Coordinates of C-alpha atoms in Angstrom, one line a residue:
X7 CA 6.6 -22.3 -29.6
X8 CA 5.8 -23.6 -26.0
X9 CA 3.7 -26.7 -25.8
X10 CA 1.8 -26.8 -22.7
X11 CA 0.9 -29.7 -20.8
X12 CA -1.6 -28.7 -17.6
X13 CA -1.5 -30.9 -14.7
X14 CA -5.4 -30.6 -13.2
X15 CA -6.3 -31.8 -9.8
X16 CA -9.8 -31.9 -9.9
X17 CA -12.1 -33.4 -7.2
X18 CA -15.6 -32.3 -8.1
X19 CA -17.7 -30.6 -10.7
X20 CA -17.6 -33.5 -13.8
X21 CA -19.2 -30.7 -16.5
X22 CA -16.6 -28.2 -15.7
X23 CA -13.8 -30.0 -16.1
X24 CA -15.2 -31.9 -19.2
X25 CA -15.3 -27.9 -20.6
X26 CA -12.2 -27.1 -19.2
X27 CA -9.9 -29.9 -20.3
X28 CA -11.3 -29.2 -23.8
X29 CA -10.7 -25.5 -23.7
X30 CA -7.4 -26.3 -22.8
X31 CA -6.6 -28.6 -25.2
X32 CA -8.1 -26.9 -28.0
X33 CA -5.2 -24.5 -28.4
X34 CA -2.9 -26.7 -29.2
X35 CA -1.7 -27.9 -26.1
X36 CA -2.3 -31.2 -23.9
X37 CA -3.7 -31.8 -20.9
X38 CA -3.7 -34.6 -17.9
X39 CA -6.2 -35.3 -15.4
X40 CA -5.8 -36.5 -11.6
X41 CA -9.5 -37.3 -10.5
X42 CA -9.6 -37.4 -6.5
X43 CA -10.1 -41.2 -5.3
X44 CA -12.3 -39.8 -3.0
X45 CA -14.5 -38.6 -5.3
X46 CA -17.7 -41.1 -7.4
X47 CA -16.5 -42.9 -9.5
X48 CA -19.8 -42.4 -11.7
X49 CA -18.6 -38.9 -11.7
X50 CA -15.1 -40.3 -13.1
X51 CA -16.4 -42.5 -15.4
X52 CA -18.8 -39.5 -16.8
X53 CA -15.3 -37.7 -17.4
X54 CA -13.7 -40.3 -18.9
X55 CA -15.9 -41.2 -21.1
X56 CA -16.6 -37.4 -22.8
X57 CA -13.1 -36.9 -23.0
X58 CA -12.2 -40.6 -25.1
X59 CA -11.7 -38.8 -27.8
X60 CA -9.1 -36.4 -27.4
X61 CA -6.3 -37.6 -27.7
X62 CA -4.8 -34.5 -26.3
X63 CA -6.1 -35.3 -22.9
X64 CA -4.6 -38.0 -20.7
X65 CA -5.5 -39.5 -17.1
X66 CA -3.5 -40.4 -14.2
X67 CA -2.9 -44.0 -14.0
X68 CA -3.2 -44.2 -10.3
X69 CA -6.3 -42.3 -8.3
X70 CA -4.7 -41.6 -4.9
X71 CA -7.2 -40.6 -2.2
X72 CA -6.5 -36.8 -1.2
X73 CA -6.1 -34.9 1.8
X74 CA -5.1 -31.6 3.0
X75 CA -1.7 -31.4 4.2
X76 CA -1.0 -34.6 3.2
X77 CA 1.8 -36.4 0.6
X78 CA -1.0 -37.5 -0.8
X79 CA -1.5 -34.1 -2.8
X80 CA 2.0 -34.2 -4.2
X81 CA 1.5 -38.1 -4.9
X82 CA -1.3 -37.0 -7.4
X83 CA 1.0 -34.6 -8.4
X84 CA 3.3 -37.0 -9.6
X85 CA 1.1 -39.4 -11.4
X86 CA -0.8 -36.6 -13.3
X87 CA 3.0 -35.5 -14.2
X88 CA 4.4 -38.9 -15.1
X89 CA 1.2 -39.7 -17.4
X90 CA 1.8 -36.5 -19.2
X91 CA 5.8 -36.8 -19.6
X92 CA 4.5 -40.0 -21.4
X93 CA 1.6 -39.1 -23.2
X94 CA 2.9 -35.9 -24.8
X95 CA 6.5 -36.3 -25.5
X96 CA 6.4 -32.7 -27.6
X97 CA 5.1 -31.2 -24.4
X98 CA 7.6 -28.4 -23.4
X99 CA 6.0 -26.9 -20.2
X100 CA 4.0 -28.8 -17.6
X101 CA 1.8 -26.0 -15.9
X102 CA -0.1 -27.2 -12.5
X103 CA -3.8 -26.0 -12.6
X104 CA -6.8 -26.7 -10.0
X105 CA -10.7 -26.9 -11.2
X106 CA -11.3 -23.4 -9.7
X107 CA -7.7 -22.4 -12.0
X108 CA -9.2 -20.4 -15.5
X109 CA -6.9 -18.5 -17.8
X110 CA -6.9 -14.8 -17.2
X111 CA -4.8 -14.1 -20.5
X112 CA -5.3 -15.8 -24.2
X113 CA -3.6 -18.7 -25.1
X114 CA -1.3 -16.6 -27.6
X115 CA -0.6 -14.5 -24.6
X116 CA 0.5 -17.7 -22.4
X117 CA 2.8 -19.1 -24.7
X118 CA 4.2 -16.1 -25.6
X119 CA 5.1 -15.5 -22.2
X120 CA 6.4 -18.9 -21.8
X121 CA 8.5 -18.7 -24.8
X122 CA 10.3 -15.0 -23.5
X123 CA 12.9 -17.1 -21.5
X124 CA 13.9 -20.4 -20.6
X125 CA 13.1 -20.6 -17.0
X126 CA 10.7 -22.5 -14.5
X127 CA 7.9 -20.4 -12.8
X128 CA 8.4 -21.8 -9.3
X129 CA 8.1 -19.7 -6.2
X130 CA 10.6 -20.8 -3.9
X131 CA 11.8 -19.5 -0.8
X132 CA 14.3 -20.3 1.8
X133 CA 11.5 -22.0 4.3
X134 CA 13.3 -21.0 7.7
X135 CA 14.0 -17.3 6.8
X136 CA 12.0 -16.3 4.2
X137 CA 8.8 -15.6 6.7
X138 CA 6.4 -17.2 4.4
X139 CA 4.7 -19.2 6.7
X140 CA 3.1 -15.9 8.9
X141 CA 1.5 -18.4 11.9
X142 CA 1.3 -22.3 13.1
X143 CA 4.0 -24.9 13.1
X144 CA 7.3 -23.8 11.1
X145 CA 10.6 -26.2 11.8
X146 CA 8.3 -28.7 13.6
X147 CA 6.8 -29.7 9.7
X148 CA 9.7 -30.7 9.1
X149 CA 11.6 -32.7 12.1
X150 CA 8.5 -35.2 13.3
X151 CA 7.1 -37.5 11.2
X152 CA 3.7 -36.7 10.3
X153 CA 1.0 -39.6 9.3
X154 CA -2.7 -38.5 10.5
X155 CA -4.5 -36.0 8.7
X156 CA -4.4 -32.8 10.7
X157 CA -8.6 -32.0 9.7
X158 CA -9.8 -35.7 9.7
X159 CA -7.8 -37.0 12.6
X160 CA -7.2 -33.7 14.6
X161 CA -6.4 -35.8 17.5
X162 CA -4.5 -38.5 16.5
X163 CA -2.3 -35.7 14.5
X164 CA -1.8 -33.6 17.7
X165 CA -1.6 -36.4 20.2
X166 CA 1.4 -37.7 17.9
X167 CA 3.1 -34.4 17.2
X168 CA 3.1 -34.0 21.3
X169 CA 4.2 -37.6 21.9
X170 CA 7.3 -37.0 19.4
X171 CA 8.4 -33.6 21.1
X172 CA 8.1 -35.0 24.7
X173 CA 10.4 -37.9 23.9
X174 CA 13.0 -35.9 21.5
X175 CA 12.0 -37.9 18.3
X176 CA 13.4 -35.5 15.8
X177 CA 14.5 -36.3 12.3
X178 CA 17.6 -34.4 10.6
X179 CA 16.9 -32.7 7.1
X180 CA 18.2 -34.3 4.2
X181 CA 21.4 -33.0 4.3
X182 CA 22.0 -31.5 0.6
X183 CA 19.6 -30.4 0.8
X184 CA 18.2 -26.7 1.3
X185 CA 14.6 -26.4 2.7
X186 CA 12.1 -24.5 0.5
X187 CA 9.0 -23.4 0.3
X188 CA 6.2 -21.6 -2.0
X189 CA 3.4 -22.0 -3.9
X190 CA 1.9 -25.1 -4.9
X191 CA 1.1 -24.0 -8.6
X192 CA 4.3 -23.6 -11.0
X193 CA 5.0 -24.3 -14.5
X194 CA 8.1 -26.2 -15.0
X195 CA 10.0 -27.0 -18.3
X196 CA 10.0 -30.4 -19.4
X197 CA 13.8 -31.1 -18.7
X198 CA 12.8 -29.6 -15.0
X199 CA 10.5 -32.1 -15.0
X200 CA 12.2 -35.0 -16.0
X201 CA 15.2 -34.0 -13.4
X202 CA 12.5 -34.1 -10.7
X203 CA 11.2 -37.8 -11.6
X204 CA 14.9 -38.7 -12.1
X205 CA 15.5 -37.6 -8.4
X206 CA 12.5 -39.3 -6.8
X207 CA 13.6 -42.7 -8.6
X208 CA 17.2 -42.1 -7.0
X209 CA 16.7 -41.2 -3.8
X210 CA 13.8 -43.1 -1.8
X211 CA 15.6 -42.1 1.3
X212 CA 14.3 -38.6 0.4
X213 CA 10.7 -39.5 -0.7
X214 CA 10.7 -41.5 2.6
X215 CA 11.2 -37.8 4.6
X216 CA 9.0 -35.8 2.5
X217 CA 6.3 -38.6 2.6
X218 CA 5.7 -37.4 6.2
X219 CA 6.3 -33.8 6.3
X220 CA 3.5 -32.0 7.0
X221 CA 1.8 -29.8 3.8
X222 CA 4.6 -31.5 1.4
X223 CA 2.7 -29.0 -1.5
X224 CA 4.3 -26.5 -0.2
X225 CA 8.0 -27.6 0.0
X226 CA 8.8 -30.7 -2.0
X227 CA 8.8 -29.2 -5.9
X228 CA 10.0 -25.9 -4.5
X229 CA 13.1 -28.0 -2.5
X230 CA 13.7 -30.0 -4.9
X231 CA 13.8 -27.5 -8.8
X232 CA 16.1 -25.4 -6.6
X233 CA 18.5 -28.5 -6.1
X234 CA 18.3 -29.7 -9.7
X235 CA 17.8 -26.0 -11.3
X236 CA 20.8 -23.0 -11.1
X237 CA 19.4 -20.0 -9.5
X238 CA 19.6 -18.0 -12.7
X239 CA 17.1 -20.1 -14.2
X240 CA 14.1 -20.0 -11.8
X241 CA 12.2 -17.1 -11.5
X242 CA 10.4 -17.9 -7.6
X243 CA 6.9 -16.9 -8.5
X244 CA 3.7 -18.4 -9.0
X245 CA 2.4 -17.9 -12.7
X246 CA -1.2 -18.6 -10.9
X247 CA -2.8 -15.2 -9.3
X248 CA -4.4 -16.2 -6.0
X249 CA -4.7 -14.5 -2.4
X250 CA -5.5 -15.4 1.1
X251 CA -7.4 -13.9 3.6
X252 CA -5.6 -13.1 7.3
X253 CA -7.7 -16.4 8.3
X254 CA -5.5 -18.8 5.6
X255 CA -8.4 -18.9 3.4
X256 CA -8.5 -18.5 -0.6
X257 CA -9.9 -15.3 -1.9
X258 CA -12.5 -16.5 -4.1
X259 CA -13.3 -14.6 -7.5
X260 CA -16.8 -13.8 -8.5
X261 CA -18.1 -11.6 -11.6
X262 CA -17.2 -8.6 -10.8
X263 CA -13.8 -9.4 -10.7
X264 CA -13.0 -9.4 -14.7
X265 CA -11.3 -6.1 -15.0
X266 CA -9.3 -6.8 -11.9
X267 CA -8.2 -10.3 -13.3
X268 CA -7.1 -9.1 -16.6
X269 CA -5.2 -6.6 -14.9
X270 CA -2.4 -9.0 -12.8
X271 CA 0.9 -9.9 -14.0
X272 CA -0.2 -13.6 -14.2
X273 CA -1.4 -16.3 -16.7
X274 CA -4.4 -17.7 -14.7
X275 CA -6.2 -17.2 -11.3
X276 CA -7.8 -18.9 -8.5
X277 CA -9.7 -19.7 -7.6
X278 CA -13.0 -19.0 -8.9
X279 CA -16.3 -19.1 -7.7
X280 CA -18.6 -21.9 -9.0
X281 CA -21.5 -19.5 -8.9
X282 CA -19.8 -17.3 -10.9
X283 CA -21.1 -18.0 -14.1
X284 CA -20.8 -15.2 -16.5
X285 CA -17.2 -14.5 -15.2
X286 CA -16.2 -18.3 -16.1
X287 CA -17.9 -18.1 -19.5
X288 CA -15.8 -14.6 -20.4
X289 CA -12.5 -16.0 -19.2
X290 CA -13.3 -19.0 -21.5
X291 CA -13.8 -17.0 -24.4
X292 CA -11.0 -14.7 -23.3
X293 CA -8.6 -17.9 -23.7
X294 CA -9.1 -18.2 -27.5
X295 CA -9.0 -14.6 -28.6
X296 CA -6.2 -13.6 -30.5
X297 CA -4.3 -10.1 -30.7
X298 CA -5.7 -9.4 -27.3
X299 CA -3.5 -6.5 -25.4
X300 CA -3.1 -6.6 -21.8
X301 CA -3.2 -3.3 -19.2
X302 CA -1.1 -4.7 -16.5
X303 CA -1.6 -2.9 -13.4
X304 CA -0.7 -5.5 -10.9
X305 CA -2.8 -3.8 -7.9
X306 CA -4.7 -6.8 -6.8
X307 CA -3.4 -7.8 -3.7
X308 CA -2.9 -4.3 -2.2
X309 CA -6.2 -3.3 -3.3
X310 CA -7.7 -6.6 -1.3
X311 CA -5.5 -5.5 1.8
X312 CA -6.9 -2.3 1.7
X313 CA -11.1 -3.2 1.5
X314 CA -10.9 -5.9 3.6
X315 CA -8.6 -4.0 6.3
X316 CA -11.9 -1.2 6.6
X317 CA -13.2 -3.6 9.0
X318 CA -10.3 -4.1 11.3
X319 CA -10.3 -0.1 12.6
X320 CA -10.0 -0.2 16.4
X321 CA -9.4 -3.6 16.4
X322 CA -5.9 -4.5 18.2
X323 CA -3.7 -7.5 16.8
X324 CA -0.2 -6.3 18.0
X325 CA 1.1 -3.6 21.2
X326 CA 0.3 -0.2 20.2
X327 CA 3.4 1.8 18.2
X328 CA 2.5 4.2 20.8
X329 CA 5.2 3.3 23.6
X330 CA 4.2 3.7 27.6
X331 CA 7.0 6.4 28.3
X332 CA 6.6 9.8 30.3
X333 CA 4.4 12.7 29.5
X334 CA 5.2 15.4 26.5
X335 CA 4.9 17.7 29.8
X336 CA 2.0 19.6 31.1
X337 CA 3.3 23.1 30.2
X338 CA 3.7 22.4 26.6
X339 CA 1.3 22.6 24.2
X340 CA 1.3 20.4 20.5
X341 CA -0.6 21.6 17.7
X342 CA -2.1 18.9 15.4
X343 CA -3.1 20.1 12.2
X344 CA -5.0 16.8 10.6
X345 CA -5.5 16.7 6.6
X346 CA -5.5 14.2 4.0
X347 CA -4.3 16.7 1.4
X348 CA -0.8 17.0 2.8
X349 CA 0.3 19.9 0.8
X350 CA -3.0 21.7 2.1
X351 CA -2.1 21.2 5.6
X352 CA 1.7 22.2 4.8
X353 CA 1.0 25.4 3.4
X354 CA -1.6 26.3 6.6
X355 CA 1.3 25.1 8.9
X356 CA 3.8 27.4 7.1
X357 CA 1.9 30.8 7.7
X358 CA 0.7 29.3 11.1
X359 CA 3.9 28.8 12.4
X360 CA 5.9 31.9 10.8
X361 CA 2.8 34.0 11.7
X362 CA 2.6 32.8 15.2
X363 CA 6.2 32.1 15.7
X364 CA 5.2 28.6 16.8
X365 CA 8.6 26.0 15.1
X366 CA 6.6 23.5 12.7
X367 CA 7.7 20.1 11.9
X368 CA 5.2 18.6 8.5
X369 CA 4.3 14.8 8.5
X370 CA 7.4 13.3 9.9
X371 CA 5.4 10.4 11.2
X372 CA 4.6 9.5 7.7
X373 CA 7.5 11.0 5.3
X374 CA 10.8 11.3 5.7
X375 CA 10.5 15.2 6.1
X376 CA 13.4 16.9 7.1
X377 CA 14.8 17.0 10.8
X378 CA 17.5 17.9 12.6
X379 CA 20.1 15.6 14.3
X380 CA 18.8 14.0 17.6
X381 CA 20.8 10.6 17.8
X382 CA 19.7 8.2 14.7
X383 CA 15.8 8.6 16.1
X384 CA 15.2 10.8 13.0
X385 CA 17.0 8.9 10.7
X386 CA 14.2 5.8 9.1
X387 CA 10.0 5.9 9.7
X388 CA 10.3 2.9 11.3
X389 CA 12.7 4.3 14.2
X390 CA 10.5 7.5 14.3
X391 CA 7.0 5.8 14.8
X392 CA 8.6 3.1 17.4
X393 CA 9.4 6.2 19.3
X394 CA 7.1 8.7 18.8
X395 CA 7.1 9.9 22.6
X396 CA 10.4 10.3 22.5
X397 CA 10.8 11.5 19.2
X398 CA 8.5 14.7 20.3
X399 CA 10.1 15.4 23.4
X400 CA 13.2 15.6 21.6
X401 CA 11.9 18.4 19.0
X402 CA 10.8 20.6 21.9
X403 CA 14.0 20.3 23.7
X404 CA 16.1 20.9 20.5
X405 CA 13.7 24.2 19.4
X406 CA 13.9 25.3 23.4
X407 CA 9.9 25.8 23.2
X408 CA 7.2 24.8 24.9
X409 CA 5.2 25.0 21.5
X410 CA 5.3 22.8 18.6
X411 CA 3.1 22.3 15.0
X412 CA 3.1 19.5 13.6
X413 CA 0.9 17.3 10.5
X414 CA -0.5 14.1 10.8
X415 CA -2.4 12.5 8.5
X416 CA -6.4 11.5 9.7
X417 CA -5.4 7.7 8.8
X418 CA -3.2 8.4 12.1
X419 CA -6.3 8.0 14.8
X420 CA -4.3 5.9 17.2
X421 CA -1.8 8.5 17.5
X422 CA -4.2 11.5 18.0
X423 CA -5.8 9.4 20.7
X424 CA -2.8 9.1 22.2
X425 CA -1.9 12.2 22.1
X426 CA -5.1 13.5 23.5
X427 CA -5.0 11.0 26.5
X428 CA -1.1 12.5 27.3
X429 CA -1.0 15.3 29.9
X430 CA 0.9 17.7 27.4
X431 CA -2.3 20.4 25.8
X432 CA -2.9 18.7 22.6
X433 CA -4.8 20.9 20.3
X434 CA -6.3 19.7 16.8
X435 CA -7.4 21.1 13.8
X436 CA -9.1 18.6 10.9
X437 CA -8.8 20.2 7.4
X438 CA -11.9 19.0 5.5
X439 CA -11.0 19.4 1.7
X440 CA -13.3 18.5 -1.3
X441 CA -11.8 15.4 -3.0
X442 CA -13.0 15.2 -7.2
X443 CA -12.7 11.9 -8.7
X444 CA -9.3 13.0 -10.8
X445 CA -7.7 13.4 -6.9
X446 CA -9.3 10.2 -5.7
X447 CA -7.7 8.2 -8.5
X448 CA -4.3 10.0 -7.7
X449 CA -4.2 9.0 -4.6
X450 CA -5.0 5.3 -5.0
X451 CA -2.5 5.4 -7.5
X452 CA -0.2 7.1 -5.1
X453 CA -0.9 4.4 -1.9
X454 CA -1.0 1.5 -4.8
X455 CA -4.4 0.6 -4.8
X456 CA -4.3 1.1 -8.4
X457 CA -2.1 1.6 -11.6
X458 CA -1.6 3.7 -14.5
X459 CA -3.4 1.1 -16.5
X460 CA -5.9 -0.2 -14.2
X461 CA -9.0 -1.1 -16.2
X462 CA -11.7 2.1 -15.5
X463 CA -14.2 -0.4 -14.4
X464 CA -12.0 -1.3 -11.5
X465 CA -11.4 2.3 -10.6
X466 CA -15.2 3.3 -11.0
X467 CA -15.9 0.5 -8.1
X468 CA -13.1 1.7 -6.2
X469 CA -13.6 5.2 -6.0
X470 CA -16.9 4.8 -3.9
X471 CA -14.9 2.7 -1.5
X472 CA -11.8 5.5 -1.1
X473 CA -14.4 8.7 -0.3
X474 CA -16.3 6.6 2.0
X475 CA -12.9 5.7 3.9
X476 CA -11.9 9.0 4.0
X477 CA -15.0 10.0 5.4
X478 CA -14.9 7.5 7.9
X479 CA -11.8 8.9 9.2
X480 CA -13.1 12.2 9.4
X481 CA -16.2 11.0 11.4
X482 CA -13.9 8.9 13.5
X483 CA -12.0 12.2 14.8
X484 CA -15.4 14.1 15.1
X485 CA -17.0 11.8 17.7
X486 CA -13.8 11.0 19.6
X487 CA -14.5 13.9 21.7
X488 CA -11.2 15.1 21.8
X489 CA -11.0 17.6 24.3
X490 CA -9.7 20.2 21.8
X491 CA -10.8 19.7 18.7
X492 CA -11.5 22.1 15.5
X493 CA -12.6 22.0 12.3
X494 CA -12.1 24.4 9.2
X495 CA -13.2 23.5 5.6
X496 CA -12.4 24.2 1.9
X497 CA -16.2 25.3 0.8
X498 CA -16.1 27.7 4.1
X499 CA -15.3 31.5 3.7
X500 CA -12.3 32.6 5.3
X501 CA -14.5 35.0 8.1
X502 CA -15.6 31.3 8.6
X503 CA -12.7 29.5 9.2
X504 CA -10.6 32.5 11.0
X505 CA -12.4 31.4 14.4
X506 CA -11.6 28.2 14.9
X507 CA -8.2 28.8 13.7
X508 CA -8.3 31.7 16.3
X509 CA -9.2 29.3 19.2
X510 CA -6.3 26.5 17.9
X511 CA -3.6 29.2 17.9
X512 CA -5.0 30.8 20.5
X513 CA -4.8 33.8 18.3
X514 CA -6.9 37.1 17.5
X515 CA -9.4 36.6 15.1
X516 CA -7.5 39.0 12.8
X517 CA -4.0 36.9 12.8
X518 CA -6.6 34.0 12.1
X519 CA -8.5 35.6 9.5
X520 CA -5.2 36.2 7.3
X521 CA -4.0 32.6 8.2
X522 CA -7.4 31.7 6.2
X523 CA -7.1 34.1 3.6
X524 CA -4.0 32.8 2.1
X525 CA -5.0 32.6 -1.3
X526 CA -3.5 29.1 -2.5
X527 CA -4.4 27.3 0.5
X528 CA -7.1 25.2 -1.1
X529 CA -5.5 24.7 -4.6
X530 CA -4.5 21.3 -5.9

């Protein structure tokens, strides 16, 4: 069975790693502490001394004095990992952990997982192609040598970067070497391990570049197991769940964020909030249950995308997909029918358009719905959105009309704005449905917000959040003042809904009126 050796970097907080290292240890497996040289010694000492006992738990040799984006982080790295490759010689997997790290499975679970296959956990990706870093220096981390601390020195760091670049004092890349980059937290089998302190013994020339890289966390493990380790034996993730926000920040975990944990495909989180004390005491109790089965649902970072993205509607970080080209034409006329219950909308636009003889086209900005040939434009989304203009100038020249129906789903506000704003008579009709909670849980599952076995806690806090957003859409479009704007709803009679459908069409009421009646319209 997988023996586990955790490799904590801890700077702070001498109780909770006291009760962490224990925890830890008290399953059977080992664990080594790096203490931050920056931080008291009183508090080191406090550490020390409660842990004498174990003799499960070892220290680094060697404090080094941490900094962000500094070798100094992998440099504690290493002497937390060379103390345990000593210490624990029956150690089979050395797992990197932070203070804020806590288990998110059981112990049983871990190793379990551990012992599946015989692999590292290691995410590694080519570092010039791969697009994980999203902004900020990329090649230039790698080709200047970088020796001030980019937060404590700002100036000094940026002063030298610029010096290097205006006199060409570039570096090459090791040359065997291919550049990676990932995660800081892995968990590496021993012989992984050894291979890696093997390397840094045999090539200083190496060390020497790496030692000033900028944010060598980030590159030197993931270079170097993908040197020493074939392919078919790495699987590039992180066994750690964490998340960032757009600003490069941690997500932080607080107690309301159990059922969510338990939910990932991963052995331990971060990081989590200090505050949150009942959520740290329930995964620490979690960690030494046995028989404990897991619903993995896996929806935590697209439900985090999601919440945090409410905030950003109207807010422009990129051109609009909307391109600047000529009008749709002022003798035409687009009907927008707007629902969020596509097949509701679909069947309207299907005894719309064969009652009014108006050709219909369904979502095709958001599905691949079916179109005729017009040149590759139709072929992808991504081609279809980039040229939306275009796309609907094409459709009325193929159908030889100067009408055209089409769906779009409220999420879509750019586009109706656009739309509006074009000289071409834009017309739109909002479908207001009634959503139950058995729909609303479809459709996160649907748009990945949540799984089949999301825990019902997490869906119960979620489903709040989804009807408010969908309200919010439909408010959005109400006080846009589009110029031509109507509204029919499910709870309405269909007397009730045939005039505004009358005035969209520009239909008699008594076309409308049937166009309402259709007797399925509503059903789910």
């Amino acid at each position: 069975m997988a023996k586990i050796a955790f490799i904590l970097l801890t700077h702070k907080d001498p109780e909770g790693v006291i009760s962490q290292a224990r925890r830890l240890s008290s399953e059977g497996d080992f664990v080594s502490i790096h203490f931050d040289a920056r931080a008291s010694q009183a508090d080191f000492a406090r550490i020390q001394t409660a842990l004498a006992d174990d003799p499960a738990i070892a220290f680094a040799r060697r404090r080094v004095k941490c900094g962000w984006g500094e070798w100094s982080l992998v440099a504690a790295t290493l002497e937390a990992v060379k103390a345990a490759v000593d210490a624990f010689p029956q150690a089979t997997h050395f797992y990197m952990i932070s203070g804020d790290c806590l288990p998110i499975k059981t112990a049983e679970y871990v190793h379990d997982f551990l012992d599946a296959e015989d692999v590292d956990y290691i995410e590694s990706v080519d570092f010039f192609t791969s697009g994980w870093i999203k902004t900020g220096m990329r090649e230039d981390r790698l080709i200047y040598r970088h020796v001030f601390n980019e937060r404590q020195s700002k100036w000094l760091f940026y002063k030298s970067y610029e010096i290097q670049r205006a006199l060409g004092l570039t570096r090459k890349v090791p040359e065997d070497l291919q550049m990676m980059i990932g995660s800081q937290w892995w968990c590496l089998r021993r012989q992984t391990v050894e291979a890696v302190l093997e390397f840094c013994r045999a090539r200083p020339a190496v060390m020497r570049f790496f030692k000033t890289t900028w944010i060598p966390d980030e590159t030197f493990f993931q270079t170097l197991v993908r040197h020493l380790v074939p392919d078919r034996e790495i699987r590039s993730r992180t066994p750690t769940f964490l998340m960032f926000t757009d600003y490069g920040m941690p997500v932080t975990f607080y107690n309301d964020h159990y059922d969510l944990l338990l939910g990932q495909d991963f052995l331990f989180a971060r990081k989590i909030s200090p505050d949150a004390a009942d959520l740290k005491t329930r995964l620490g109790e979690l960690w030494h249950e046995t028989a404990r089965a897991f619903s993995i649902s896996g929806e935590g970072r697209a439900l985090f995308s999601f919440l945090t993205g409410r905030g950003r509607i109207g807010r422009r970080f990129a051109p609009r997909f909307w391109e600047v080209e000529s009008s749709l034409g002022r003798e035409r006329t687009l009907y927008v029918v707007v629902c969020k219950k596509w097949h509701v909308a679909k069947r309207l636009v299907e005894q719309a358009g064969a009652r009014a003889g108006i050709p219909r086209v369904e979502y095709l900005f958001n599905e691949l719905c079916p179109l005729p040939a017009l040149g590759g434009i139709e072929t992808t989304l991504s081609k279809r959105n980039r040229h939306r203009r275009a796309l609907l100038r094409m459709l009325f020249d193929y159908h030889r009309t100067d009408r055209l129906l089409i769906c779009v789903d409220p999420a879509e506000f750019e586009l109706l704005r656009d739309l509006s704003a074009d000289r071409v008579d834009a017309r739109i009709l909002e479908i207001e449905c009634d959503f139950t909670d058995d729909y609303l849980i479809g459709h996160a599952r649907r748009v990945g917000l949540a799984g089949e076995q999301s825990p019902a806690g997490v869906i119960e806090r979620l489903l709040p959040t989804i009807r408010f957003d969908l309200k919010f859409e439909s408010d959005r479009m109400r006080d846009a003042g589009f110029p031509a704007f109507e509204h029919i709803r499910q709870g309405a009679t269909p007397r009730e809904n045939a005039l505004p459908i009358a005035r969209f069409l520009g239909v008699d009421r008594d076309l409308a009126h049937e166009i309402a009646a259709t007797e399925y319209l509503f059903l789910d």
